[in-house]
Coordinates of C-alpha atoms in Angstrom, one line a residue:
E1218 CA 2.1 -29.6 -3.1
G1219 CA 1.3 -26.4 -1.2
F1220 CA 2.9 -27.6 2.0
S1221 CA 6.0 -28.8 0.1
S1222 CA 6.3 -25.2 -1.1
V1223 CA 6.2 -24.0 2.6
N1224 CA 8.9 -26.5 3.4
L1225 CA 11.0 -25.2 0.6
F1226 CA 10.5 -21.6 1.8
L1227 CA 11.5 -22.6 5.4
S1228 CA 14.5 -24.6 4.2
L1229 CA 16.2 -21.6 2.5
Y1230 CA 20.0 -21.5 2.8
R1231 CA 21.0 -20.0 6.0
F1232 CA 22.6 -16.9 4.4
Q1233 CA 19.6 -16.2 2.2
A1234 CA 17.2 -16.7 5.1
C1235 CA 19.1 -14.1 7.2
V1236 CA 19.2 -11.6 4.3
Y1237 CA 15.5 -12.2 3.5
F1238 CA 14.1 -11.7 7.0
A1239 CA 16.4 -8.7 7.7
S1240 CA 15.3 -7.0 4.4
V1241 CA 11.5 -7.7 4.7
F1242 CA 11.5 -6.6 8.4
Q1243 CA 11.9 -3.0 7.2
A1244 CA 8.9 -3.5 4.9
M1245 CA 6.8 -3.2 8.1
S1246 CA 7.8 0.5 8.1
C1247 CA 6.3 0.9 4.7
G1248 CA 3.0 -0.4 5.9
I1249 CA 3.2 1.8 8.9
H1250 CA 3.8 5.0 7.0
Y1251 CA 1.3 4.2 4.2
L1252 CA -1.6 3.9 6.7
A1253 CA -0.5 6.3 9.4
S1254 CA -2.8 9.0 8.4
V1255 CA -6.0 7.1 9.3
F1256 CA -5.5 8.2 12.9
M1257 CA -3.1 11.1 12.5
A1258 CA -5.4 13.1 10.2
V1259 CA -8.8 12.2 11.7
T1260 CA -11.3 15.0 12.2
P1261 CA -12.8 15.1 15.7
K1262 CA -16.1 16.7 16.6
F1263 CA -15.8 20.5 16.5
V1264 CA -17.8 23.7 16.7
C1265 CA -17.1 27.4 15.9
G1266 CA -15.1 29.2 18.6
I1267 CA -16.6 31.9 20.7
P1268 CA -15.4 35.4 21.8
G1269 CA -15.6 35.0 25.6
N1270 CA -15.9 32.7 28.6
V1271 CA -18.8 30.2 28.7
S1272 CA -21.1 30.1 31.7
S1273 CA -23.5 27.4 30.5
V1274 CA -24.1 25.2 27.5
L1275 CA -27.4 23.8 26.2
F1276 CA -28.1 21.1 23.6
Y1277 CA -31.8 20.3 23.5
N1278 CA -32.6 19.1 27.0
S1279 CA -29.0 18.6 28.0
S1280 CA -27.5 21.4 30.0
E1281 CA -23.8 21.6 31.1
S1282 CA -21.4 24.2 32.4
S1283 CA -18.7 23.7 29.7
I1284 CA -18.6 22.6 26.1
E1285 CA -16.3 19.7 27.0
D1286 CA -19.3 18.1 28.8
I1287 CA -21.6 18.4 25.8
W1288 CA -19.7 16.4 23.2
T1289 CA -21.2 13.0 24.3
P1290 CA -24.9 13.9 23.8
W1291 CA -24.0 16.0 20.7
T1292 CA -24.3 13.1 18.2
S1293 CA -25.6 14.9 15.2
T1294 CA -23.2 17.6 13.9
E1295 CA -26.0 19.1 11.8
N1296 CA -27.5 20.5 15.0
Y1297 CA -26.2 23.6 16.8
I1298 CA -25.1 24.1 20.4
V1299 CA -26.4 27.0 22.4
V1300 CA -23.9 28.7 24.8
Q1301 CA -24.3 31.6 27.2
L1302 CA -21.3 33.8 28.0
E1303 CA -20.4 35.3 31.3
N1304 CA -21.4 38.8 29.9
G1305 CA -25.0 37.4 29.2
E1306 CA -24.6 37.0 25.4
I1307 CA -26.2 33.9 23.9
W1308 CA -24.7 32.3 20.8
E1309 CA -25.7 29.4 18.6
L1310 CA -22.6 27.5 17.5
N1311 CA -22.5 25.4 14.3
Q1312 CA -19.4 23.8 12.9
C1313 CA -18.6 26.5 10.4
S1314 CA -20.5 29.5 11.6
R1315 CA -21.9 31.1 14.7
S1316 CA -25.0 33.2 15.4
K1317 CA -25.6 35.8 18.1
R1318 CA -29.1 36.1 19.4
E1319 CA -30.3 39.7 19.4
V1320 CA -32.6 39.1 22.4
S1321 CA -31.0 37.1 25.3
L1322 CA -33.6 37.3 28.0
N1323 CA -33.5 33.5 28.9
L1324 CA -31.5 30.5 27.8
A1325 CA -33.5 28.2 25.6
Y1326 CA -32.6 25.9 22.8
E1327 CA -35.4 27.1 20.4
Y1328 CA -35.3 30.7 19.3
R1329 CA -37.3 32.5 16.6
G1330 CA -36.0 36.0 17.0
N1331 CA -33.4 37.9 15.0
K1332 CA -29.8 36.6 14.8
S1333 CA -26.5 37.9 13.5
T1334 CA -24.4 35.3 11.8
F1335 CA -20.6 35.5 11.8
L1336 CA -17.7 33.4 10.5
C1337 CA -15.4 31.5 12.9
S1338 CA -12.9 34.3 13.4
N1339 CA -12.0 32.9 16.8
G1340 CA -11.0 29.5 15.6
Y1341 CA -12.7 26.2 16.5
L1342 CA -13.3 24.1 19.6
Y1343 CA -12.5 20.4 19.3
D1344 CA -13.5 17.3 21.1
D1345 CA -10.3 15.9 22.7
T1346 CA -11.9 13.1 24.6
K1347 CA -10.7 10.5 22.0
W1348 CA -7.8 12.2 20.3
K1349 CA -5.8 14.8 22.3
S1350 CA -4.4 16.3 19.1
T1351 CA -4.5 15.6 15.3
V1352 CA -3.1 17.5 12.4
V1353 CA -6.7 18.6 11.7
S1354 CA -7.2 20.2 15.1
Q1355 CA -3.7 21.6 15.2
W1356 CA -4.0 23.5 11.9
D1357 CA -7.8 23.9 11.7
L1358 CA -8.2 21.8 8.6
V1359 CA -12.0 22.1 8.7
C1360 CA -14.8 24.0 6.9
D1361 CA -13.2 26.0 4.0
R1362 CA -9.8 24.3 4.7
E1363 CA -11.2 20.8 4.8
W1364 CA -9.9 20.1 1.3
L1365 CA -6.4 20.5 2.7
A1366 CA -7.0 17.6 5.1
K1367 CA -8.4 15.5 2.2
L1368 CA -5.2 16.0 0.2
I1369 CA -2.9 14.5 3.0
Q1370 CA -3.3 10.9 1.8
P1371 CA -3.4 11.5 -1.9
T1372 CA -0.2 13.6 -1.9
F1373 CA 1.5 10.8 0.1
M1374 CA 0.4 8.3 -2.6
L1375 CA 1.7 10.6 -5.3
G1376 CA 5.0 10.5 -3.5
V1377 CA 4.8 6.7 -3.6
L1378 CA 4.3 6.7 -7.3
I1379 CA 7.3 9.1 -8.0
G1380 CA 9.6 7.4 -5.5
A1381 CA 9.1 4.0 -7.0
V1382 CA 10.1 5.3 -10.4
I1383 CA 13.1 7.3 -9.2
F1384 CA 14.6 4.8 -6.8
G1385 CA 13.9 1.8 -9.0
D1386 CA 16.1 3.5 -11.7
I1387 CA 18.8 4.5 -9.1
A1388 CA 19.0 0.9 -7.8
D1389 CA 19.8 -0.3 -11.3
R1390 CA 22.6 2.3 -11.6
L1391 CA 24.1 2.5 -8.2
G1392 CA 23.2 -0.9 -6.7
R1393 CA 20.5 -2.3 -4.5
R1394 CA 22.5 -2.0 -1.2
R1395 CA 23.1 1.7 -1.4
V1396 CA 19.4 2.5 -2.1
I1397 CA 18.4 0.2 0.8
W1398 CA 20.8 2.1 3.1
F1399 CA 19.5 5.5 1.9
T1400 CA 15.8 4.7 1.9
S1401 CA 16.0 3.0 5.3
A1402 CA 17.7 5.9 6.9
G1403 CA 15.3 8.3 5.0
Q1404 CA 12.3 6.6 6.4
F1405 CA 13.6 7.1 10.0
V1406 CA 14.8 10.7 9.4
F1407 CA 11.7 11.9 7.5
G1408 CA 9.4 10.0 9.8
I1409 CA 10.8 11.8 12.8
A1410 CA 10.9 15.1 10.9
V1411 CA 7.1 14.8 10.2
A1412 CA 6.4 15.1 14.0
F1413 CA 8.3 18.4 14.2
T1414 CA 6.8 20.2 11.2
F1415 CA 5.7 23.7 12.0
D1416 CA 2.7 24.1 9.6
Y1417 CA 0.5 22.2 7.2
Y1418 CA 2.6 22.8 4.1
S1419 CA 5.9 21.7 5.7
F1420 CA 4.0 18.6 7.0
V1421 CA 2.8 17.7 3.5
I1422 CA 6.2 18.2 1.9
V1423 CA 8.1 16.1 4.5
R1424 CA 5.4 13.4 4.2
F1425 CA 5.8 13.5 0.4
L1426 CA 9.5 12.8 0.9
L1427 CA 8.7 10.1 3.4
A1428 CA 6.4 8.5 0.8
M1429 CA 9.2 8.6 -1.8
V1430 CA 11.7 6.8 0.3
S1431 CA 9.2 4.3 1.7
S1432 CA 8.1 3.4 -1.8
G1433 CA 11.7 3.2 -3.0
Y1434 CA 12.6 0.8 -0.2
L1435 CA 9.6 -1.5 -0.9
V1436 CA 10.5 -1.7 -4.6
V1437 CA 14.2 -2.2 -4.2
A1438 CA 13.8 -4.6 -1.2
F1439 CA 11.6 -6.8 -3.4
V1440 CA 14.2 -6.9 -6.1
Y1441 CA 16.9 -7.4 -3.5
V1442 CA 15.3 -10.5 -1.9
T1443 CA 14.3 -12.1 -5.2
E1444 CA 17.9 -11.9 -6.4
F1445 CA 19.1 -13.8 -3.3
V1446 CA 16.3 -16.3 -2.8
G1447 CA 16.4 -19.6 -4.7
I1448 CA 14.1 -20.2 -7.6
K1449 CA 12.0 -22.9 -5.9
A1450 CA 11.1 -20.7 -2.9
R1451 CA 10.9 -17.4 -4.9
T1452 CA 7.1 -17.4 -5.2
W1453 CA 6.5 -17.8 -1.4
A1454 CA 9.3 -15.4 -0.5
S1455 CA 8.0 -12.6 -2.8
M1456 CA 4.4 -13.0 -1.7
H1457 CA 5.3 -12.8 1.9
V1458 CA 7.0 -9.5 1.5
H1459 CA 3.4 -8.2 1.5
A1460 CA 2.7 -10.0 4.8
F1461 CA 5.3 -7.8 6.6
F1462 CA 3.6 -4.8 5.0
A1463 CA 0.4 -6.1 6.7
V1464 CA 2.1 -6.4 10.0
G1465 CA 3.0 -2.7 9.7
I1466 CA -0.8 -1.9 9.4
M1467 CA -1.4 -3.9 12.6
I1468 CA 1.3 -1.8 14.3
V1469 CA -0.4 1.4 13.3
A1470 CA -3.6 0.1 15.0
L1471 CA -1.7 -0.8 18.2
V1472 CA 0.2 2.5 18.4
G1473 CA -2.9 4.5 17.6
F1474 CA -4.7 2.8 20.4
L1475 CA -1.9 3.6 22.9
V1476 CA -0.9 7.1 21.8
R1477 CA -3.6 9.8 21.1
T1478 CA -1.3 12.8 20.3
W1479 CA -0.5 12.9 16.6
W1480 CA 3.2 14.0 16.8
I1481 CA 4.0 11.5 19.6
Y1482 CA 2.2 8.8 17.6
Q1483 CA 4.3 9.6 14.6
I1484 CA 7.5 9.4 16.6
F1485 CA 6.6 6.0 18.0
L1486 CA 5.7 4.7 14.5
S1487 CA 9.0 5.9 13.1
I1488 CA 11.2 4.3 15.7
A1489 CA 9.4 0.9 15.4
T1490 CA 12.0 -0.3 12.8
L1491 CA 15.0 1.6 14.1
P1492 CA 16.9 -1.7 14.7
F1493 CA 17.1 -2.3 11.0
V1494 CA 18.4 1.2 10.3
L1495 CA 21.3 0.5 12.7
C1496 CA 22.2 -2.8 11.1
C1497 CA 21.3 -2.5 7.4
W1498 CA 24.8 -1.5 6.5
M1499 CA 25.8 -5.1 7.1
L1500 CA 23.7 -6.3 4.1
P1501 CA 25.8 -7.2 1.0
E1502 CA 25.3 -6.2 -2.6
T1503 CA 23.6 -8.9 -4.7
P1504 CA 26.0 -10.9 -6.9
F1505 CA 23.5 -10.6 -9.7
W1506 CA 23.9 -6.8 -9.8
L1507 CA 27.7 -7.0 -9.4
L1508 CA 27.9 -9.4 -12.3
S1509 CA 25.8 -7.0 -14.4
E1510 CA 28.3 -4.3 -13.6
E1511 CA 31.2 -6.6 -14.4
R1512 CA 32.5 -6.4 -10.9
Y1513 CA 33.6 -10.0 -10.9
E1514 CA 35.9 -9.9 -7.9
D1515 CA 33.3 -8.3 -5.6
A1516 CA 30.7 -10.9 -6.8
Q1517 CA 33.1 -13.7 -6.0
K1518 CA 33.7 -12.3 -2.5
V1519 CA 29.9 -12.3 -1.8
I1520 CA 29.5 -15.8 -3.2
N1521 CA 32.4 -17.1 -1.0
I1522 CA 30.7 -15.5 2.1
M1523 CA 27.4 -17.2 1.1
A1524 CA 29.2 -20.5 0.7
R1525 CA 30.7 -20.3 4.2
W1526 CA 27.4 -19.4 5.8
N1527 CA 25.6 -22.2 3.9
K1528 CA 28.5 -24.7 4.6
V1529 CA 29.1 -25.3 0.9
S1530 CA 32.6 -26.7 0.5
T1531 CA 33.0 -25.9 -3.2
P1532 CA 31.4 -22.6 -4.1
C1533 CA 30.8 -21.8 -7.7
K1534 CA 33.4 -19.7 -9.5
V1535 CA 32.3 -16.5 -11.2
S1536 CA 34.4 -17.4 -14.2
E1537 CA 32.6 -20.7 -14.7
L1538 CA 29.2 -19.1 -14.2
C1539 CA 29.9 -16.4 -16.8
A1540 CA 31.1 -19.0 -19.3
V1541 CA 28.0 -21.1 -18.9
Q1542 CA 25.8 -18.0 -19.3
Q1543 CA 27.7 -17.0 -22.4
D1544 CA 27.3 -20.4 -24.0
D1545 CA 23.5 -20.3 -23.3
L1546 CA 23.3 -16.8 -24.9
V1547 CA 25.2 -17.9 -28.0
S1548 CA 23.1 -21.0 -28.4
G1549 CA 19.9 -19.0 -27.9
R1550 CA 20.9 -16.6 -30.6
M1551 CA 21.9 -19.4 -33.0
G1552 CA 18.6 -21.2 -32.5
D1553 CA 16.5 -18.1 -33.1
N1554 CA 17.0 -15.8 -36.0
D1555 CA 14.3 -13.4 -34.9
T1556 CA 15.8 -10.0 -34.5
S1557 CA 13.1 -8.8 -32.2
S1558 CA 15.2 -9.7 -29.2
T1559 CA 17.7 -7.0 -30.0
K1560 CA 15.0 -4.4 -30.9
K1561 CA 14.2 -1.7 -28.5
H1562 CA 10.6 -2.0 -27.3
N1563 CA 8.2 0.5 -25.9
I1564 CA 4.7 0.7 -24.4
L1565 CA 3.1 0.4 -27.8
D1566 CA 4.3 -3.2 -28.1
L1567 CA 1.8 -4.1 -25.4
F1568 CA -0.9 -3.2 -28.0
C1569 CA 0.8 -4.8 -31.0
N1570 CA -2.3 -6.9 -31.9
W1571 CA -5.8 -7.4 -30.7
H1572 CA -5.1 -10.3 -28.5
I1573 CA -2.1 -8.7 -26.7
A1574 CA -4.0 -5.3 -26.5
R1575 CA -7.0 -7.0 -24.9
R1576 CA -4.7 -8.8 -22.5
T1577 CA -2.9 -5.6 -21.5
I1578 CA -6.2 -3.7 -20.9
T1579 CA -7.4 -6.5 -18.7
V1580 CA -4.1 -6.8 -16.7
W1581 CA -4.0 -3.0 -16.2
L1582 CA -7.6 -3.1 -14.9
I1583 CA -6.8 -5.9 -12.5
W1584 CA -3.7 -4.0 -11.1
F1585 CA -5.8 -0.8 -10.7
T1586 CA -8.7 -2.6 -9.1
G1587 CA -6.5 -4.6 -6.8
S1588 CA -4.8 -1.4 -5.5
L1589 CA -8.1 0.5 -5.3
G1590 CA -9.9 -2.2 -3.4
Y1591 CA -6.9 -2.8 -1.1
Y1592 CA -6.7 0.8 0.1
V1593 CA -10.5 1.4 0.1
F1594 CA -11.0 -1.5 2.5
S1595 CA -8.0 -0.4 4.6
L1596 CA -8.7 3.3 4.8
S1597 CA -12.5 2.8 5.4
S1598 CA -11.9 0.3 8.2
V1599 CA -11.8 3.1 10.9
S1600 CA -15.3 4.3 9.8
L1601 CA -17.1 1.0 10.2
G1602 CA -18.3 1.6 13.7
G1603 CA -17.3 -0.2 16.9
N1604 CA -13.6 0.0 17.9
E1605 CA -11.7 1.7 15.0
Y1606 CA -8.3 0.4 16.3
L1607 CA -9.5 -3.2 16.4
N1608 CA -11.0 -2.8 12.9
L1609 CA -7.7 -1.7 11.4
F1610 CA -5.8 -4.4 13.2
L1611 CA -8.2 -7.1 11.9
I1612 CA -8.0 -5.6 8.3
G1613 CA -4.2 -6.0 8.5
A1614 CA -4.3 -9.4 10.2
V1615 CA -6.6 -10.9 7.5
E1616 CA -3.8 -10.4 4.9
L1617 CA -1.5 -12.9 6.6
P1618 CA -3.5 -16.1 5.7
C1619 CA -4.7 -14.6 2.3
Y1620 CA -1.1 -14.8 0.9
I1621 CA -0.7 -18.4 2.0
I1622 CA -4.0 -19.3 0.3
A1623 CA -3.0 -17.4 -2.8
C1624 CA 0.3 -19.3 -3.0
I1625 CA -1.3 -22.7 -2.6
A1626 CA -4.3 -21.9 -4.9
M1627 CA -2.1 -20.6 -7.8
D1628 CA -0.1 -23.8 -7.7
K1629 CA -3.1 -26.1 -7.3
L1630 CA -5.8 -24.5 -9.4
G1631 CA -3.8 -22.2 -11.7
R1632 CA -3.4 -18.5 -11.9
R1633 CA -6.5 -17.6 -13.8
N1634 CA -8.7 -20.1 -12.0
T1635 CA -7.7 -18.5 -8.7
L1636 CA -7.9 -14.9 -9.8
I1637 CA -11.4 -15.1 -11.4
P1638 CA -13.4 -16.4 -8.3
F1639 CA -11.7 -14.1 -5.8
L1640 CA -12.3 -11.0 -8.0
I1641 CA -16.0 -11.9 -8.4
L1642 CA -16.2 -12.9 -4.7
S1643 CA -14.9 -9.4 -3.7
A1644 CA -17.5 -7.8 -5.9
L1645 CA -20.3 -9.9 -4.3
I1646 CA -19.0 -9.0 -0.9
C1647 CA -19.2 -5.3 -1.7
V1648 CA -22.8 -5.7 -2.7
L1649 CA -23.6 -7.8 0.4
I1650 CA -22.2 -5.2 2.7
M1651 CA -24.8 -2.7 1.3
F1652 CA -27.6 -4.9 2.5
I1653 CA -26.3 -5.4 6.1
P1654 CA -28.1 -3.1 8.6
Q1655 CA -25.9 -0.4 10.0
D1656 CA -26.6 -1.6 13.6
F1657 CA -24.9 -5.0 12.9
N1658 CA -21.4 -3.7 13.4
I1659 CA -19.8 -7.1 13.9
L1660 CA -21.3 -8.5 10.7
I1661 CA -20.2 -5.4 8.8
I1662 CA -16.6 -5.7 10.1
L1663 CA -16.5 -9.4 9.2
A1664 CA -17.8 -8.7 5.7
N1665 CA -15.2 -6.0 5.2
M1666 CA -12.5 -8.5 6.4
A1667 CA -13.8 -11.0 3.8
G1668 CA -13.6 -8.3 1.1
K1669 CA -10.1 -7.4 2.1
F1670 CA -9.1 -11.1 2.1
S1671 CA -10.5 -11.7 -1.4
I1672 CA -9.1 -8.6 -3.0
G1673 CA -5.8 -9.3 -1.3
V1674 CA -5.5 -12.7 -2.9
A1675 CA -6.1 -11.2 -6.3
F1676 CA -3.8 -8.3 -5.6
G1677 CA -0.9 -10.6 -4.6
L1678 CA -1.4 -13.0 -7.5
I1679 CA -1.4 -10.5 -10.3
Y1680 CA 2.3 -9.8 -9.9
L1681 CA 3.4 -13.3 -10.9
Y1682 CA 0.6 -13.7 -13.4
T1683 CA 1.6 -10.6 -15.3
A1684 CA 5.2 -11.8 -15.6
E1685 CA 4.0 -15.1 -17.1
L1686 CA 1.5 -13.6 -19.5
Y1687 CA 4.1 -11.6 -21.5
P1688 CA 7.2 -12.7 -23.5
T1689 CA 10.7 -12.0 -22.4
I1690 CA 11.2 -9.0 -24.7
V1691 CA 8.5 -7.0 -23.0
R1692 CA 8.0 -8.7 -19.6
S1693 CA 9.7 -6.0 -17.5
L1694 CA 7.7 -3.4 -19.5
A1695 CA 4.5 -5.2 -18.8
V1696 CA 5.1 -5.6 -15.1
G1697 CA 6.3 -2.0 -14.8
S1698 CA 3.3 -0.5 -16.6
G1699 CA 1.0 -2.7 -14.5
S1700 CA 2.7 -1.5 -11.4
M1701 CA 2.2 2.1 -12.5
M1702 CA -1.6 1.4 -12.8
C1703 CA -1.4 0.0 -9.3
R1704 CA 0.0 3.2 -8.0
V1705 CA -2.6 5.2 -9.9
G1706 CA -5.2 3.1 -8.0
S1707 CA -3.5 4.0 -4.7
V1708 CA -3.7 7.7 -5.5
V1709 CA -7.4 7.5 -6.5
A1710 CA -8.4 5.3 -3.4
P1711 CA -8.4 8.2 -0.8
F1712 CA -10.7 10.3 -3.1
C1713 CA -12.9 7.2 -3.5
V1714 CA -13.2 6.9 0.3
Y1715 CA -14.2 10.5 0.6
L1716 CA -17.3 9.7 -1.5
R1717 CA -18.8 8.3 1.7
S1718 CA -19.9 11.8 2.4
I1719 CA -22.2 11.6 -0.7
W1720 CA -23.4 8.0 -0.1
I1721 CA -21.9 5.7 2.5
F1722 CA -21.8 2.8 0.1
L1723 CA -20.5 4.6 -2.9
P1724 CA -16.8 3.6 -2.5
L1725 CA -17.9 -0.1 -2.1
L1726 CA -20.1 0.2 -5.2
L1727 CA -17.3 1.5 -7.3
V1728 CA -14.9 -1.2 -6.1
G1729 CA -17.5 -3.9 -6.6
I1730 CA -18.2 -2.8 -10.2
M1731 CA -14.4 -2.7 -11.0
A1732 CA -13.9 -6.1 -9.4
L1733 CA -16.8 -7.7 -11.3
L1734 CA -15.6 -6.2 -14.6
S1735 CA -12.1 -7.4 -13.9
G1736 CA -13.2 -10.9 -13.0
I1737 CA -15.3 -11.2 -16.2
L1738 CA -12.5 -10.0 -18.4
T1739 CA -10.0 -12.3 -16.7
I1740 CA -12.0 -15.3 -18.2
M1741 CA -10.5 -14.3 -21.6
L1742 CA -6.9 -14.5 -20.3
P1743 CA -4.9 -17.7 -20.9
E1744 CA -3.8 -20.0 -18.0
T1745 CA -0.1 -20.0 -17.5
L1746 CA 0.3 -22.7 -14.9
G1747 CA 2.8 -25.4 -16.1
K1748 CA 3.5 -23.6 -19.4
P1749 CA 6.9 -22.4 -20.5
L1750 CA 7.6 -18.7 -20.5
T1751 CA 7.3 -17.2 -24.0
N1752 CA 10.1 -15.3 -25.7
T1753 CA 8.3 -13.4 -28.5
L1754 CA 5.1 -11.6 -29.0
E1755 CA 4.0 -14.3 -31.5
E1756 CA 4.4 -17.0 -28.9
A1757 CA 2.5 -15.0 -26.4
T1758 CA -0.3 -14.4 -28.9
E1759 CA -0.5 -18.2 -29.6
M1760 CA -0.7 -18.9 -25.9
G1761 CA -3.9 -16.9 -25.9
R1762 CA -5.4 -18.8 -28.8
K1763 CA -4.7 -22.4 -27.9
K1764 CA -5.9 -24.4 -24.9
K1765 CA -2.7 -26.4 -24.8
S1766 CA 0.9 -25.3 -24.3
C1767 CA 2.4 -23.2 -27.1
S1768 CA 3.9 -25.2 -29.8
G1769 CA 5.9 -22.3 -31.1
K1770 CA 9.4 -21.2 -30.2
T1771 CA 10.4 -21.2 -26.6
P1772 CA 13.1 -19.2 -25.0
P1773 CA 16.5 -20.7 -24.5
A1774 CA 16.7 -22.2 -21.0
H1775 CA 19.8 -22.1 -18.8
S1776 CA 21.6 -25.4 -18.6
G1777 CA 21.2 -27.5 -15.6
A1778 CA 24.7 -26.6 -14.3
A1779 CA 24.1 -22.9 -14.5
L1780 CA 20.6 -23.1 -13.0
E1781 CA 21.9 -25.1 -10.1
K1782 CA 24.7 -22.6 -9.4
M1783 CA 22.6 -19.5 -10.0
E1784 CA 19.9 -20.8 -7.6
M1785 CA 22.3 -19.9 -4.7
F1786 CA 21.6 -16.2 -5.2
G1787 CA 18.8 -15.9 -7.9
Q1788 CA 18.9 -14.7 -11.4
E1789 CA 15.5 -13.1 -12.2
T1790 CA 13.8 -10.1 -10.7
V1791 CA 10.5 -8.4 -11.0
N1792 CA 10.3 -4.8 -10.0
I1793 CA 7.0 -4.4 -8.2
E1794 CA 5.5 -2.5 -5.4
K1795 CA 2.5 -2.5 -3.1

């Protein structure tokens, strides 16, 4: 069954396949910009600057003629470095202060005499053996300005949150194609502009704008491809949008390995997807959006183009399609006297009774935990020891098979029966990592890859599961609110990673606790595999109480003729984002 789904995905109509792969190609740039800061904002070794030329440097028993030669033996930043200037002065250099020895008769590491301590008024000296330049070294984001460096990733994620909301709404008003054009061009323009910012504040502002357009593209591109891809292949197609995001993470690792100057590194990352920017204007608007705007002639033109590409001799007529949909709508209303379908719903409807409220809390927790775990494993990968570039590459590569496993497992075992074990497994892996000795770098990296794999399965699955757990009248609201919790998790994740300075395993402990709690609460959720989508809150509540399929009312289904014709370009969308 799983392999038949793969075949369905590979046998997409020619037109839809071209549109799909062209659209998701640009999703790589989202993965690139989301994780670019792991190398761009790294803090190299540094010490306080000195007011003069150095004649000799001493660190314990290591004596060198320049500070550049002392970085390798200086492994503990808690210890100071002793330098002697050409004028005979001897200074002790720490990271955030410097001390001048009052008596400088001979150069020795240990000194018990009087010292005068000063702030780092002459700036800082950085180790450039690994990174020639980072934003930290360029703008001295260390010591009392260290908090500015730690805000780089959270402010980017805040832009992700705001951009998803803004561009999701604009896409509904102005169309998917226009937003795809703007956000694609915006990613390139703002990506290049980041490299030429003149200070920290302009850097953060431009990165914030870059985050907004990157997030906006990812949201709208997902809607765009789901409106084109046929119903049978939609699960696989939507899941593998995330796979291209993972490829972007792998590109970050590769470019980071090859380019060690942050602004050149940023330029190379930004031009990685330039081909799409040059050709994205060729993408058509989705017939689904054109029909919703009553632009029937434009919709018919797109459908005719699709028919020619797909070698369909008799393309469907918009007039026939609208007539079938109207008949379904009328019959649905006649068969259901419940007026709740016309009622305006809000976030409080997700807490209308105890069963739905418990379901909502659990789903929100899973969204938050999935995003938190995803970014904690990704951002922490460069601090695991060994080759940080290889670590990040593997953390991205492990996502590729995890989405295939998720698609097969959710169809074979069910949504809940897949989600529970992988959430609990990710919690157990977080605990296991704490007991691995720090000298076993390879084992630590493999365990982190396993943790990213398991949380990735859960993270990818929750999108579809949420849509199936809620009735039609609040389905978009449920998925949208869950997506907001996902973005909150992505904002919190960088701060969680910074907790490594308190205890190296504290981020993993928090992710493990959240994953375990989410896995336990998921047991109380109903299984949705093979069950019809519910239409009312009463039906959704009954689905949670009974083991079998709901015996209550079911939503009116499209007729076979309408379904067959609509499959050519899709008819349902879910607005989600990484």
